[in-house]
Short mmCIF file of C-alpha atoms and ligand atoms in Angstrom, two decimals:
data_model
loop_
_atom_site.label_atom_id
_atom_site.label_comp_id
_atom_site.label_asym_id
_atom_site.label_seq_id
_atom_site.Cartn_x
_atom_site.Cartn_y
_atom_site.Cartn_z
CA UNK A 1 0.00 0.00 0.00
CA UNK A 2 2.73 2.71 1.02
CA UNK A 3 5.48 3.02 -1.24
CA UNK A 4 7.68 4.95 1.15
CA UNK A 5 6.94 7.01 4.43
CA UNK A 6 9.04 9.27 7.24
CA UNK A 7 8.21 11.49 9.92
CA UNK A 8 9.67 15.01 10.98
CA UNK A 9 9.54 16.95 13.95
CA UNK A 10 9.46 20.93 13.11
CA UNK A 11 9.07 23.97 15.86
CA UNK A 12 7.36 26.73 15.36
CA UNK A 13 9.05 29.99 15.55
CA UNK A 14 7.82 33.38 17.01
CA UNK A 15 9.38 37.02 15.09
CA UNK A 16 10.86 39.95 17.15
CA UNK A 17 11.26 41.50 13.03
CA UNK A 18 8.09 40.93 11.59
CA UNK A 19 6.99 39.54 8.31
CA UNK A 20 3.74 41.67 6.55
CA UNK A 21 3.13 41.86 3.69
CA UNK A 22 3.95 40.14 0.38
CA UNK A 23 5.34 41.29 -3.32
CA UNK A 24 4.37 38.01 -4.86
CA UNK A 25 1.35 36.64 -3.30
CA UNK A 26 2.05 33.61 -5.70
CA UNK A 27 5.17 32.74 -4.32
CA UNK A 28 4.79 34.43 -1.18
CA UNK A 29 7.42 36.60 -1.20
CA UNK A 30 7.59 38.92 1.75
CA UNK A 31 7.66 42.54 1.81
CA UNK A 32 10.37 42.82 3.96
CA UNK A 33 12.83 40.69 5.84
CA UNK A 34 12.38 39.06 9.07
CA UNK A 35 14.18 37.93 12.21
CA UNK A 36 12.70 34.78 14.35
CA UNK A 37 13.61 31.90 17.40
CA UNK A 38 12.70 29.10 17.00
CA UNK A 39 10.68 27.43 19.77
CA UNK A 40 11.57 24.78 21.90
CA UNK A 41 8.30 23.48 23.45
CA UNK A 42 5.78 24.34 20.10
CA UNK A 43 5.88 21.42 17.53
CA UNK A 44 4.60 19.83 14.84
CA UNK A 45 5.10 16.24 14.48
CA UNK A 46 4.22 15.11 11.07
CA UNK A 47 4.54 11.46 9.16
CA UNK A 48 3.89 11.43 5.74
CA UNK A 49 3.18 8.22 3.93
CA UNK A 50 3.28 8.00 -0.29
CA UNK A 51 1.11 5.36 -1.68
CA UNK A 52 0.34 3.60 -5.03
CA UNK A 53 -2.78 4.91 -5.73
CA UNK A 54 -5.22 1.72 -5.39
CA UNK A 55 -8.80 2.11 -4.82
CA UNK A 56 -8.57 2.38 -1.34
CA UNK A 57 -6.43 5.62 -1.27
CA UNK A 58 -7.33 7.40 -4.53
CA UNK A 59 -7.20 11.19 -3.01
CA UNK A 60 -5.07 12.64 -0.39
CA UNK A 61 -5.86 12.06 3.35
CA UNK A 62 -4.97 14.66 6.59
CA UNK A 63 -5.15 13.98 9.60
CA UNK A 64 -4.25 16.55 12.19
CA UNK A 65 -4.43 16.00 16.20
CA UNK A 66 -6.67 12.83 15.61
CA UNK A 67 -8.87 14.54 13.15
CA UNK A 68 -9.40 14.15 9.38
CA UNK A 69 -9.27 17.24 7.57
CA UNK A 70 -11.73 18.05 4.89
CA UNK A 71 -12.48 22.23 4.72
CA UNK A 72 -9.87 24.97 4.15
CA UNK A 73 -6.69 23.12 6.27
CA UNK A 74 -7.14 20.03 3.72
CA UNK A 75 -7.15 22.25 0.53
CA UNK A 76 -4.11 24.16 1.67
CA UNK A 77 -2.43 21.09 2.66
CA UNK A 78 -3.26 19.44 -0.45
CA UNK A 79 -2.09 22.06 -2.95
CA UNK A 80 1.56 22.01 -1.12
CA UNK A 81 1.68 18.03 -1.85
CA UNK A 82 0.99 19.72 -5.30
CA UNK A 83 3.85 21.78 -5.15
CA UNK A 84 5.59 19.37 -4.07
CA UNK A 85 4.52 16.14 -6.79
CA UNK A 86 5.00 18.85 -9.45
CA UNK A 87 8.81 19.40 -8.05
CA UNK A 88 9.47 15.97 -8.32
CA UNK A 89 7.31 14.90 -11.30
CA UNK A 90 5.10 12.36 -9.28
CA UNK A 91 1.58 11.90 -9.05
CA UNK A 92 0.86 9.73 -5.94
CA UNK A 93 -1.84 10.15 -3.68
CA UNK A 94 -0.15 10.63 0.20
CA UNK A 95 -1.78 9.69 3.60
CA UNK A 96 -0.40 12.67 6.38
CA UNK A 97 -0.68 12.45 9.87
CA UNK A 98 0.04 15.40 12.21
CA UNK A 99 0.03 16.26 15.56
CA UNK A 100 1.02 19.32 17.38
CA UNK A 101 2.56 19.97 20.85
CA UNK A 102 0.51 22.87 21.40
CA UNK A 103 -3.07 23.96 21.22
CA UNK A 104 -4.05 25.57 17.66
CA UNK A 105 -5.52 28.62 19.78
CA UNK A 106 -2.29 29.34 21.71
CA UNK A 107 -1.47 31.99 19.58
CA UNK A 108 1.61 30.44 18.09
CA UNK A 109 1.30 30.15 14.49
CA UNK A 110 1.13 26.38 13.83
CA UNK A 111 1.42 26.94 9.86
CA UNK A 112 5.33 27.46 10.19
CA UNK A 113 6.09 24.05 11.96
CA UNK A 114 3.38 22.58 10.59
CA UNK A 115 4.71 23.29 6.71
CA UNK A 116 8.43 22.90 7.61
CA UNK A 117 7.28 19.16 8.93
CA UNK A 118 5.04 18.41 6.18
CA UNK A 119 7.32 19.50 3.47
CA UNK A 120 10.44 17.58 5.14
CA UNK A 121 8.34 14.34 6.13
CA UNK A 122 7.36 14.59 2.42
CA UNK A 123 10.61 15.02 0.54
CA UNK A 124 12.62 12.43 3.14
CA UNK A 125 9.56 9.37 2.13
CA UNK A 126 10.63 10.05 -1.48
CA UNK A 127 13.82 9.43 -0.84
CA UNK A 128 13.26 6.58 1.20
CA UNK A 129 11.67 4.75 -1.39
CA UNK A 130 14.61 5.34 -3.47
CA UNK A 131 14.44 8.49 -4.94
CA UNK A 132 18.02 10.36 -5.39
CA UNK A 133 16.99 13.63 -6.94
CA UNK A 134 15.15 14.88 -3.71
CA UNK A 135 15.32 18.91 -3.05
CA UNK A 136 18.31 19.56 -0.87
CA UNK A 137 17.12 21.83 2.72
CA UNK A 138 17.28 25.29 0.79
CA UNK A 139 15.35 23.85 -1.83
CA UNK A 140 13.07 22.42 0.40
CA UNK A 141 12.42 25.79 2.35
CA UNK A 142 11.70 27.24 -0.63
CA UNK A 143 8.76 25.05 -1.52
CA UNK A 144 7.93 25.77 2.11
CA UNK A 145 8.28 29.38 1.89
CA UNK A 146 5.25 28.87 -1.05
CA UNK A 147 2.46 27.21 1.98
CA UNK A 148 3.51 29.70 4.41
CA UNK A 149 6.38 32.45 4.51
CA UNK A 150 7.40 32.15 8.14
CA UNK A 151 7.70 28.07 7.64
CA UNK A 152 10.68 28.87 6.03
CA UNK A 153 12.22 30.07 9.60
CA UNK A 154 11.65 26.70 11.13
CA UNK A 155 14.36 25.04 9.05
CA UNK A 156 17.03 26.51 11.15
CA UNK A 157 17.43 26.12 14.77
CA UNK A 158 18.06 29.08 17.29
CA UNK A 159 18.18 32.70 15.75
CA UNK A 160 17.13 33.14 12.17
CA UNK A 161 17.20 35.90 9.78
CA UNK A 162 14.68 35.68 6.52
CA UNK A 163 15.98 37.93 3.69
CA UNK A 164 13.08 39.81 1.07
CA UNK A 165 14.53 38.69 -1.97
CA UNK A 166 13.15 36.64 -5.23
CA UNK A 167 12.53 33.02 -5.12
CA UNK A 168 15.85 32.49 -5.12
CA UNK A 169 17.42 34.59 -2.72
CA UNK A 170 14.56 34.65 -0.17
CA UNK A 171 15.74 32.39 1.87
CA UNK A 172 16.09 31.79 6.05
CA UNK A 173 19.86 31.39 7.39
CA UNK A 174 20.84 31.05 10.95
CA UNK A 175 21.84 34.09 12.95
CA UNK A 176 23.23 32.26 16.12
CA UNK A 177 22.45 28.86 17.15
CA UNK A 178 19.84 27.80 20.00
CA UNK A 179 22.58 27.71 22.60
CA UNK A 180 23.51 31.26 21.79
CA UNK A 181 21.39 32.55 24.54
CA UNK A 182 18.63 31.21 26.65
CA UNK A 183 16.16 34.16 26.02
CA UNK A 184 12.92 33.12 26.64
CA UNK A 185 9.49 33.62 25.03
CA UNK A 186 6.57 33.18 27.69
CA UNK A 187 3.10 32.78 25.73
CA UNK A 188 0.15 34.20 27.43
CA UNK A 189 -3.24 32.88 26.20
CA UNK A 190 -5.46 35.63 26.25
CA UNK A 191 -8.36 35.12 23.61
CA UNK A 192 -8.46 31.05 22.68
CA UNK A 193 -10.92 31.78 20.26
CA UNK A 194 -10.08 31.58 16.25
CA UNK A 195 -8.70 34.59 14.82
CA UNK A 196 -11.40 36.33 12.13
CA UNK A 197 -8.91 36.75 9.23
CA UNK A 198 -5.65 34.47 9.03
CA UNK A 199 -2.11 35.77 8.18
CA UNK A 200 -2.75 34.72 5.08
CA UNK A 201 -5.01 36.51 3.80
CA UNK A 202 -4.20 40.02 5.90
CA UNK A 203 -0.69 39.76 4.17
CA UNK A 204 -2.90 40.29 0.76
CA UNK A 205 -4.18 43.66 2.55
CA UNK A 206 -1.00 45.19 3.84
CA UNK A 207 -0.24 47.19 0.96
CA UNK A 208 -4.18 48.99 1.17
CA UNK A 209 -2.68 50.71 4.69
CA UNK A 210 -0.54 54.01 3.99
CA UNK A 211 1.89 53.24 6.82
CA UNK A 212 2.75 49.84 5.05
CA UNK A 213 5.59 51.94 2.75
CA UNK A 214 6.93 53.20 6.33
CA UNK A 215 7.18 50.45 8.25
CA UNK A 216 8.81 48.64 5.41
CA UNK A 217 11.59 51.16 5.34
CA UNK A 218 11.83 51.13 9.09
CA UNK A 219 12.19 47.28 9.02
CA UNK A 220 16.00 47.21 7.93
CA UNK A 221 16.76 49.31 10.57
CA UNK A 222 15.01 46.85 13.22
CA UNK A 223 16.59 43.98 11.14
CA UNK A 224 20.72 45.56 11.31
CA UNK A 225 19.75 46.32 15.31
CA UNK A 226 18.30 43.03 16.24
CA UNK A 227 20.89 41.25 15.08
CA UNK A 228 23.37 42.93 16.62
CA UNK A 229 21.18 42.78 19.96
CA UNK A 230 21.38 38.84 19.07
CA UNK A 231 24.90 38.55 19.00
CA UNK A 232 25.25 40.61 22.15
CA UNK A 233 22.78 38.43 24.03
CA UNK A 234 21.16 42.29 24.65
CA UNK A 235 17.55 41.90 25.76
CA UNK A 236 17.03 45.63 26.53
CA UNK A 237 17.85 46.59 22.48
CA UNK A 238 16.18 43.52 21.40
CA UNK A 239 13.13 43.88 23.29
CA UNK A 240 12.48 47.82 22.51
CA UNK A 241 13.02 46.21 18.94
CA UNK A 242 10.43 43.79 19.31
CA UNK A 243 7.59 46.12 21.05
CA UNK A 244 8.08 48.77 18.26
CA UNK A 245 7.88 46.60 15.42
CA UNK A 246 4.84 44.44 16.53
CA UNK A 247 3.46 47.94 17.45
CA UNK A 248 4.01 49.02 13.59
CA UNK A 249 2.80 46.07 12.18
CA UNK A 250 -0.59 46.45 14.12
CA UNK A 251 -0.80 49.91 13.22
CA UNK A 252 -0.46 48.77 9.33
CA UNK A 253 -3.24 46.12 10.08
CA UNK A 254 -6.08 48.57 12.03
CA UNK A 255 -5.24 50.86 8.75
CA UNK A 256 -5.39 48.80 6.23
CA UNK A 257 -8.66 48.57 4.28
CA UNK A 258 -10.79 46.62 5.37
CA UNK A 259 -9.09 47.41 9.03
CA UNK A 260 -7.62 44.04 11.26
CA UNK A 261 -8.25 44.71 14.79
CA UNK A 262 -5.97 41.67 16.60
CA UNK A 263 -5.60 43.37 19.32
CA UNK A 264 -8.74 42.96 22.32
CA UNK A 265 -9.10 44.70 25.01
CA UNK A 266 -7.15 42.08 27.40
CA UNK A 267 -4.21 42.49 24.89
CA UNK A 268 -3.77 46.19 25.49
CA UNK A 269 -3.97 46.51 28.92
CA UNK A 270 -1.30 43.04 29.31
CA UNK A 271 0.75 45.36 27.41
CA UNK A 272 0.32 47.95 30.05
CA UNK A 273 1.23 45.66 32.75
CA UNK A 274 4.16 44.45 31.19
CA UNK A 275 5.27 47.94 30.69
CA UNK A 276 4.83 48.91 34.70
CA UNK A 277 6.67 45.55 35.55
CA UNK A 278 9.59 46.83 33.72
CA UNK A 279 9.29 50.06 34.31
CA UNK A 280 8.31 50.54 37.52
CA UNK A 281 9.78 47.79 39.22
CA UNK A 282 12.58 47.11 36.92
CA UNK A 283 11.68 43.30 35.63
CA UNK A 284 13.30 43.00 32.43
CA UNK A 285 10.15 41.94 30.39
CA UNK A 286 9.18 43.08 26.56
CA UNK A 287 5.91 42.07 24.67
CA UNK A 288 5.86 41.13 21.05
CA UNK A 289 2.54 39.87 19.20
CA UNK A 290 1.68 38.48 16.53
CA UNK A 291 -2.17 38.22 14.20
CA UNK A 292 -3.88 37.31 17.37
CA UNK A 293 -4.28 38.38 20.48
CA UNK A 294 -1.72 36.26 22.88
CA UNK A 295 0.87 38.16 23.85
CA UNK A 296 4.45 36.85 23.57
CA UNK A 297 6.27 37.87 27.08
CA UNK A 298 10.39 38.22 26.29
CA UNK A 299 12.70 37.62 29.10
CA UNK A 300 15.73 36.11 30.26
CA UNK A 301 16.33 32.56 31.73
CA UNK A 302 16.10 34.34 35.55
CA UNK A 303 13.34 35.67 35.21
CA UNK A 304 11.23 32.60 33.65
CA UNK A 305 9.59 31.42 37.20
CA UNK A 306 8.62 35.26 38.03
CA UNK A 307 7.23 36.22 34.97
CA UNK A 308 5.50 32.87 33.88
CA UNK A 309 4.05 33.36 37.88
CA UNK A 310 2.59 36.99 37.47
CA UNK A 311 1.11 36.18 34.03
CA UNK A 312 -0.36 33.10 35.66
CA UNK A 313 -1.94 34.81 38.09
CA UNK A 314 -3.56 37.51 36.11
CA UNK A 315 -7.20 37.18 35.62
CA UNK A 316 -7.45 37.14 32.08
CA UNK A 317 -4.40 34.88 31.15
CA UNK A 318 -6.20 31.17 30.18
CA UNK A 319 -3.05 29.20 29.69
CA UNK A 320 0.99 29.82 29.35
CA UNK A 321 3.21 28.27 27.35
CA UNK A 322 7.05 28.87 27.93
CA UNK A 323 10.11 28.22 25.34
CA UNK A 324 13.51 28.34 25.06
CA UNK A 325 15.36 28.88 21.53
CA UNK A 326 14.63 25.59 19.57
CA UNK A 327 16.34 23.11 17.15
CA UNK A 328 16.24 22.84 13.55
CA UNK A 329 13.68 19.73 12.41
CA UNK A 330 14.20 16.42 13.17
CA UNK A 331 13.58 13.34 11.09
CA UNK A 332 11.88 10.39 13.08
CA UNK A 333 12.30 7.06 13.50
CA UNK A 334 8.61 6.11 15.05
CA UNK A 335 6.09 6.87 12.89
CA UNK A 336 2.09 8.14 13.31
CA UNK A 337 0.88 5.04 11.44
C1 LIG B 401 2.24 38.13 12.03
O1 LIG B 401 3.73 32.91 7.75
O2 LIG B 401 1.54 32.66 9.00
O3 LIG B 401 3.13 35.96 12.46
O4 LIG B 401 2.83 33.17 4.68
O5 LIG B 401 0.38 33.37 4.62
O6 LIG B 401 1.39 31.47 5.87
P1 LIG B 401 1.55 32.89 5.40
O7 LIG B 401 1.57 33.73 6.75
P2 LIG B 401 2.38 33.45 8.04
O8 LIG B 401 2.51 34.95 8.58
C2 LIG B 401 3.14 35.25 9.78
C3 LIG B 401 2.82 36.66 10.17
C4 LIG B 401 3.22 37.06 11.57
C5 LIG B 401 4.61 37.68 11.60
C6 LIG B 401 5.78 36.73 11.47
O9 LIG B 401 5.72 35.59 11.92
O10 LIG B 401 6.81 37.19 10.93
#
């Protein structure tokens, strides 16, 4: 029945340098460049199984946490098998299986793992059944890059840097790796609800805001200092970084036309909070957020049990979820079926 089959382990990654806004909607090429970690504790653990086609199996099938997929997640997943029979000039049917680490309303964007998975699980069960002419990792973060733009982050490990670019030189490489610095990213689940509009499509409206041009020249700014704040292991530059270009990002989203209000009122005043923590009593804490409205708490290894604590204990946080820098993704041995 299966011709070949392997299984990959891919984390999800969460930007202090955004990504809004695409050039090529086609390819998904983004507007700007983008700097990421990877995270430890959020991933995606996906087997992918090529078959022969017989009766039983004549379409695709995807499964994801123990449920078979049939609306808008199967259809997306479906044309990236596309993408990815048309690479390699095959036109068998595959079986995927997928299950995540983390809750899909835990405002950690499970496309980036879950593409970077699917699209390695994929190419590996080619070549397990013999094939020599599989895409290489660049090549296979490309076709990633296609199903979702920030997938293309979650082939490196630790700190990584996504270049604008065209199809060929838009690519993810590794800033530092994920023992560089334990800086840690503290998830607080404000809103478990599903978001109205996804990334994907409020990338398609970015350019309707008149701040979009602005923020897009700011970016390389952000990008040059965030690096640097990397390498320096400086959480003070990196997390001013990270507040003002979330900040900019949601200001292109409420003015873009039609407007995307992420933010609730729960995320704003968290933000507050945060802000009179640090400021007021000097906890070294920074926000970032993403389309949603979690808010991603930034701190340093120290302060992990103090911060996760507070955030616990506020009356509107519904779940945390803490992470370290992560690894790159990891092929399997034990398969989902
Ligand atoms: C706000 O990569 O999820 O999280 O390319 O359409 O799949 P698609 O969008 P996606 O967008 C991520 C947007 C963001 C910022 C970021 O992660 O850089």
């Amino acid at each position: 029945m299966y011709r070949c089959k392997a299984t990959c382990r891919a984390y999800a990654n969460i930007a202090f340098v955004k990504y809004w806004g695409v050039v090529d909607a086609n390819l998904n090429l983004p507007a700007n460049g983008s700097l990421s970690m990877t995270l430890s504790h959020a991933h995606a653990t996906t087997t992918v199984a090529w078959t022969n086609g017989t009766p039983a199996w004549e379409a695709d099938i995807v499964v994801i946490d123990g449920k078979e997929q049939s609306g808008s997640v199967y259809r997306r997943t479906v044309s990236h098998l596309d993408r990815i029979r048309t690479a390699m000039g095959v036109n068998w049917p595959a079986r995927v299986e997928s299950r995540n680490s983390f809750p899909a309303s835990a405002g950690i964007a499970s496309s980036a793992s879950g593409f970077c998975a699917l699209t390695v699980a994929a190419c590996q069960a080619l070549a397990a059944g013999g094939r020599h002419d599989v895409p290489d990792q660049l090549h296979q973060a490309r076709l990633a890059r296609r199903a979702s733009g920030s997938a293309c982050r979650s082939f490196q490990g630790g700190f990584v840097e996504w270049s604008a670019g065209d199809d060929s030189t838009s690519v993810a490489c590794q800033v530092a790796g994920p023992d560089h610095w334990p800086l840690y990213d503290v998830v607080a689940v404000l809103d478990a609800g599903p978001k109205s509009v996804s990334s994907h499509d409020g990338h398609r409206l970015a350019a309707t805001s008149p701040l979009q041009k602005e923020r897009v020249r700011q970016v390389q700014s952000h990008l040059n200092a965030a690096r640097a704040a990397i390498h320096a292991r400086d959480l003070k530059t990196l997390g001013a970084i990270s507040e003002r270009d979330a900040m900019l990002m949601h200001a292109v989203m409420v003015s873009s036309e039609p407007p995307l209000l992420f933010l609730s009122a729960r995320s704003v005043a968290l933000m507050r909070q945060i802000r009179d923590w640090r400021l007021q009593e000097g906890l070294e804490v920074y926000f970032t957020v993403d389309a949603g409205p979690n808010l991603h708490v930034l701190c340093n290894e120290a302060d992990v049990g103090e911060v996760s604590h507070r955030l616990a204990r506020g009356p509107s946080v519904q779940d945390i979820l803490i992470n370290g820098p992560g690894p790159a993704p990891e092929l399997r041995n034990s398969h989902l079926f």
